[in-house]
PDB file of C-alpha atoms in Angstrom:
ATOM      1  CA  MET A   1     -89.181 116.652  99.899  1.00 43.00           C
ATOM      2  CA  THR A   2     -89.532 116.243 103.636  1.00 42.00           C
ATOM      3  CA  SER A   3     -91.982 118.565 105.320  1.00 45.00           C
ATOM      4  CA  PRO A   4     -90.587 120.735 108.124  1.00 47.00           C
ATOM      5  CA  PHE A   5     -93.952 120.550 109.853  1.00 44.00           C
ATOM      6  CA  LEU A   6     -95.041 118.150 112.560  1.00 44.00           C
ATOM      7  CA  LEU A   7     -98.218 117.175 110.697  1.00 38.00           C
ATOM      8  CA  ARG A   8     -98.784 117.078 106.981  1.00 36.00           C
ATOM      9  CA  LYS A   9    -101.903 116.866 104.815  1.00 39.00           C
ATOM     10  CA  SER A  10    -102.560 117.005 101.094  1.00 35.00           C
ATOM     11  CA  ALA A  11    -103.403 120.408  99.671  1.00 35.00           C
ATOM     12  CA  PRO A  12    -106.871 120.643  98.145  1.00 38.00           C
ATOM     13  CA  ARG A  13    -106.969 119.703  94.468  1.00 36.00           C
ATOM     14  CA  ALA A  14    -109.043 122.800  93.749  1.00 37.00           C
ATOM     15  CA  ALA A  15    -106.249 125.072  94.967  1.00 37.00           C
ATOM     16  CA  ALA A  16    -103.722 123.272  92.788  1.00 38.00           C
ATOM     17  CA  LEU A  17    -106.059 123.527  89.809  1.00 33.00           C
ATOM     18  CA  ALA A  18    -106.637 127.258  90.418  1.00 36.00           C
ATOM     19  CA  PHE A  19    -102.890 127.854  90.642  1.00 38.00           C
ATOM     20  CA  ALA A  20    -102.262 125.863  87.429  1.00 36.00           C
ATOM     21  CA  LEU A  21    -104.977 127.870  85.671  1.00 32.00           C
ATOM     22  CA  ALA A  22    -103.441 131.138  86.899  1.00 38.00           C
ATOM     23  CA  LEU A  23    -100.070 130.026  85.531  1.00 38.00           C
ATOM     24  CA  ALA A  24    -101.633 129.138  82.192  1.00 37.00           C
ATOM     25  CA  LEU A  25    -103.266 132.571  82.015  1.00 37.00           C
ATOM     26  CA  GLY A  26     -99.951 134.288  82.683  1.00 41.00           C
ATOM     27  CA  ALA A  27    -100.741 135.628  86.148  1.00 41.00           C
ATOM     28  CA  ALA A  28     -97.929 136.899  88.357  1.00 40.00           C
ATOM     29  CA  THR A  29     -95.968 134.131  90.076  1.00 40.00           C
ATOM     30  CA  PRO A  30     -93.043 134.212  92.484  1.00 38.00           C
ATOM     31  CA  ALA A  31     -90.617 133.444  89.652  1.00 39.00           C
ATOM     32  CA  ALA A  32     -92.141 136.002  87.262  1.00 45.00           C
ATOM     33  CA  ALA A  33     -92.505 138.900  89.687  1.00 53.00           C
ATOM     34  CA  GLN A  34     -90.499 140.076  92.682  1.00 68.00           C
ATOM     35  CA  SER A  35     -89.239 136.992  94.502  1.00 87.00           C
ATOM     36  CA  THR A  36     -88.902 137.483  98.227  1.00 93.00           C
ATOM     37  CA  GLN A  37     -87.117 135.153 100.665  1.00 95.00           C
ATOM     38  CA  VAL A  38     -88.837 135.179 104.060  1.00 96.00           C
ATOM     39  CA  THR A  39     -89.077 132.981 107.124  1.00 96.00           C
ATOM     40  CA  LEU A  40     -92.545 131.630 107.810  1.00 96.00           C
ATOM     41  CA  ASP A  41     -93.454 130.496 111.325  1.00 96.00           C
ATOM     42  CA  ILE A  42     -96.754 128.735 111.996  1.00 97.00           C
ATOM     43  CA  ALA A  43     -97.780 128.393 115.633  1.00 96.00           C
ATOM     44  CA  GLY A  44    -100.926 126.342 115.986  1.00 95.00           C
ATOM     45  CA  LYS A  45    -102.076 123.917 118.649  1.00 93.00           C
ATOM     46  CA  ASP A  46    -101.189 120.735 116.742  1.00 92.00           C
ATOM     47  CA  PHE A  47     -99.524 122.011 113.563  1.00 91.00           C
ATOM     48  CA  THR A  48     -96.339 124.037 113.938  1.00 90.00           C
ATOM     49  CA  GLY A  49     -93.199 124.718 111.960  1.00 89.00           C
ATOM     50  CA  THR A  50     -90.677 127.279 110.772  1.00 92.00           C
ATOM     51  CA  ILE A  51     -89.360 127.315 107.206  1.00 89.00           C
ATOM     52  CA  PRO A  52     -87.662 129.649 104.764  1.00 93.00           C
ATOM     53  CA  ILE A  53     -89.860 130.187 101.703  1.00 95.00           C
ATOM     54  CA  THR A  54     -89.533 132.144  98.469  1.00 94.00           C
ATOM     55  CA  THR A  55     -92.727 133.971  97.619  1.00 94.00           C
ATOM     56  CA  GLY A  56     -94.065 136.694  95.399  1.00 92.00           C
ATOM     57  CA  PRO A  57     -97.297 138.370  94.365  1.00 94.00           C
ATOM     58  CA  ARG A  58     -99.734 135.753  93.052  1.00 94.00           C
ATOM     59  CA  PRO A  59    -103.366 134.709  92.873  1.00 94.00           C
ATOM     60  CA  VAL A  60    -104.586 133.015  96.063  1.00 95.00           C
ATOM     61  CA  PHE A  61    -107.606 130.996  97.224  1.00 92.00           C
ATOM     62  CA  ASP A  62    -110.320 132.082  94.755  1.00 89.00           C
ATOM     63  CA  GLY A  63    -107.891 133.464  92.149  1.00 91.00           C
ATOM     64  CA  THR A  64    -107.724 136.990  93.611  1.00 92.00           C
ATOM     65  CA  LEU A  65    -104.332 138.636  93.117  1.00 93.00           C
ATOM     66  CA  CYS A  66    -102.630 139.129  96.481  1.00 95.00           C
ATOM     67  CA  ASP A  67     -99.905 141.754  96.030  1.00 94.00           C
ATOM     68  CA  ALA A  68    -100.463 144.528  98.611  1.00 93.00           C
ATOM     69  CA  GLY A  69    -101.420 146.796  95.715  1.00 90.00           C
ATOM     70  CA  SER A  70     -97.759 147.293  94.831  1.00 90.00           C
ATOM     71  CA  ASP A  71     -96.640 144.032  93.146  1.00 92.00           C
ATOM     72  CA  SER A  72     -95.155 142.932  96.494  1.00 93.00           C
ATOM     73  CA  SER A  73     -95.002 139.656  98.352  1.00 95.00           C
ATOM     74  CA  THR A  74     -97.360 139.374 101.329  1.00 97.00           C
ATOM     75  CA  PRO A  75     -97.858 137.176 104.399  1.00 97.00           C
ATOM     76  CA  ILE A  76    -100.711 135.388 102.596  1.00 97.00           C
ATOM     77  CA  THR A  77     -98.610 134.647  99.493  1.00 96.00           C
ATOM     78  CA  ALA A  78     -95.896 133.207 101.743  1.00 97.00           C
ATOM     79  CA  LEU A  79     -98.436 130.969 103.483  1.00 97.00           C
ATOM     80  CA  VAL A  80    -100.015 129.793 100.217  1.00 96.00           C
ATOM     81  CA  ASP A  81     -96.613 129.156  98.612  1.00 95.00           C
ATOM     82  CA  ALA A  82     -95.546 127.118 101.664  1.00 95.00           C
ATOM     83  CA  SER A  83     -98.802 125.149 101.595  1.00 95.00           C
ATOM     84  CA  ASP A  84     -98.244 124.329  97.912  1.00 94.00           C
ATOM     85  CA  LYS A  85     -94.636 123.308  98.472  1.00 93.00           C
ATOM     86  CA  PHE A  86     -95.184 121.231 101.624  1.00 92.00           C
ATOM     87  CA  GLU A  87     -98.732 120.020 100.906  1.00 92.00           C
ATOM     88  CA  PHE A  88    -100.635 121.238 103.940  1.00 94.00           C
ATOM     89  CA  ASN A  89    -104.132 122.657 103.911  1.00 95.00           C
ATOM     90  CA  VAL A  90    -104.918 126.372 104.262  1.00 96.00           C
ATOM     91  CA  GLN A  91    -108.472 127.671 104.387  1.00 97.00           C
ATOM     92  CA  SER A  92    -109.753 131.220 104.398  1.00 97.00           C
ATOM     93  CA  ILE A  93    -112.808 133.381 103.974  1.00 96.00           C
ATOM     94  CA  TYR A  94    -112.991 136.697 102.189  1.00 94.00           C
ATOM     95  CA  ASP A  95    -113.993 139.470 104.589  1.00 92.00           C
ATOM     96  CA  GLU A  96    -115.906 142.187 102.703  1.00 92.00           C
ATOM     97  CA  GLY A  97    -115.277 144.732 105.471  1.00 91.00           C
ATOM     98  CA  LEU A  98    -111.501 144.210 105.347  1.00 88.00           C
ATOM     99  CA  LYS A  99    -111.469 143.592 101.589  1.00 91.00           C
ATOM    100  CA  ASP A 100    -109.011 140.806 102.376  1.00 95.00           C
ATOM    101  CA  PHE A 101    -108.732 137.141 103.224  1.00 96.00           C
ATOM    102  CA  VAL A 102    -108.936 135.906 106.805  1.00 96.00           C
ATOM    103  CA  VAL A 103    -107.226 132.578 107.509  1.00 97.00           C
ATOM    104  CA  THR A 104    -109.673 130.160 109.134  1.00 97.00           C
ATOM    105  CA  ALA A 105    -107.545 126.997 109.241  1.00 97.00           C
ATOM    106  CA  ILE A 106    -103.968 125.867 108.755  1.00 97.00           C
ATOM    107  CA  ASP A 107    -103.879 122.107 108.433  1.00 95.00           C
ATOM    108  CA  VAL A 108    -105.619 120.653 111.519  1.00 95.00           C
ATOM    109  CA  ASP A 109    -105.781 123.905 113.488  1.00 97.00           C
ATOM    110  CA  GLU A 110    -109.010 125.836 112.956  1.00 97.00           C
ATOM    111  CA  ALA A 111    -110.100 129.240 114.195  1.00 97.00           C
ATOM    112  CA  ASP A 112    -113.235 129.089 116.339  1.00 97.00           C
ATOM    113  CA  SER A 113    -115.367 131.356 118.505  1.00 96.00           C
ATOM    114  CA  ALA A 114    -112.498 131.674 121.005  1.00 97.00           C
ATOM    115  CA  HIS A 115    -109.396 131.620 118.719  1.00 97.00           C
ATOM    116  CA  GLN A 116    -108.273 133.399 115.570  1.00 97.00           C
ATOM    117  CA  TRP A 117    -105.236 133.305 113.292  1.00 98.00           C
ATOM    118  CA  ASN A 118    -103.183 136.460 113.831  1.00 98.00           C
ATOM    119  CA  ILE A 119    -100.398 137.527 111.473  1.00 98.00           C
ATOM    120  CA  TYR A 120     -97.144 139.128 112.608  1.00 98.00           C
ATOM    121  CA  VAL A 121     -94.371 140.607 110.469  1.00 98.00           C
ATOM    122  CA  ASN A 122     -91.052 141.039 112.257  1.00 98.00           C
ATOM    123  CA  GLY A 123     -92.809 140.661 115.609  1.00 98.00           C
ATOM    124  CA  ALA A 124     -95.507 143.296 114.981  1.00 98.00           C
ATOM    125  CA  LEU A 125     -99.177 142.370 114.606  1.00 98.00           C
ATOM    126  CA  ILE A 126    -100.325 143.515 111.166  1.00 97.00           C
ATOM    127  CA  THR A 127    -103.290 145.860 110.905  1.00 92.00           C
ATOM    128  CA  ASN A 128    -103.895 146.020 107.130  1.00 90.00           C
ATOM    129  CA  GLY A 129    -104.745 142.387 106.352  1.00 93.00           C
ATOM    130  CA  GLY A 130    -102.638 139.578 104.937  1.00 96.00           C
ATOM    131  CA  CYS A 131    -102.896 140.637 101.266  1.00 96.00           C
ATOM    132  CA  HIS A 132    -102.559 144.359 102.036  1.00 96.00           C
ATOM    133  CA  THR A 133     -99.275 144.066 103.948  1.00 97.00           C
ATOM    134  CA  PRO A 134     -96.101 144.013 101.816  1.00 96.00           C
ATOM    135  CA  VAL A 135     -93.107 142.000 102.988  1.00 96.00           C
ATOM    136  CA  SER A 136     -89.453 142.210 102.002  1.00 95.00           C
ATOM    137  CA  SER A 137     -86.636 139.703 101.785  1.00 95.00           C
ATOM    138  CA  GLY A 138     -85.407 138.787 105.257  1.00 96.00           C
ATOM    139  CA  ASP A 139     -88.744 139.459 106.968  1.00 97.00           C
ATOM    140  CA  LYS A 140     -90.049 137.025 109.567  1.00 97.00           C
ATOM    141  CA  ILE A 141     -93.740 136.196 109.161  1.00 97.00           C
ATOM    142  CA  LYS A 142     -95.686 134.430 111.883  1.00 98.00           C
ATOM    143  CA  PHE A 143     -99.188 132.980 111.771  1.00 98.00           C
ATOM    144  CA  ALA A 144    -100.336 132.283 115.340  1.00 98.00           C
ATOM    145  CA  LEU A 145    -103.591 130.716 116.504  1.00 98.00           C
ATOM    146  CA  GLU A 146    -104.385 132.851 119.530  1.00 98.00           C
ATOM    147  CA  PRO A 147    -107.268 133.573 121.892  1.00 97.00           C
ATOM    148  CA  ILE A 148    -109.567 136.366 120.762  1.00 95.00           C
ATOM    149  CA  VAL A 149    -109.292 139.298 123.147  1.00 88.00           C
TER     150      VAL A 149
END
């Protein structure tokens, strides 16, 4: 499959192993739960692209279920599903205060002391975190590396 992105890197083996383990344990997957067709836009400095992706509630990063508390697809599940499908790297940290994941890097574009990854759904900046924000079929999700204000 040809990547729709300008740059492409291999996804970490650990993420693939965690996803395979989650499948083996019967965790929710896009095919098993509510599948949602969204458009994912990534706007970084060097890594950009727009793709349609089918996503659903699933374990992400460290195996934590990301489902907005309602068995729904989320911006983070869309990003992780796209990274699995098109083999680009996504990194995050878990923020205890937010009780959610914060994206720190998408492929070659990393957040730093002056820039952060913001998430928009249908043009509106989310306020609940990437795993706490449900998305529906037809939604437009954007991850943008932007200056911290």
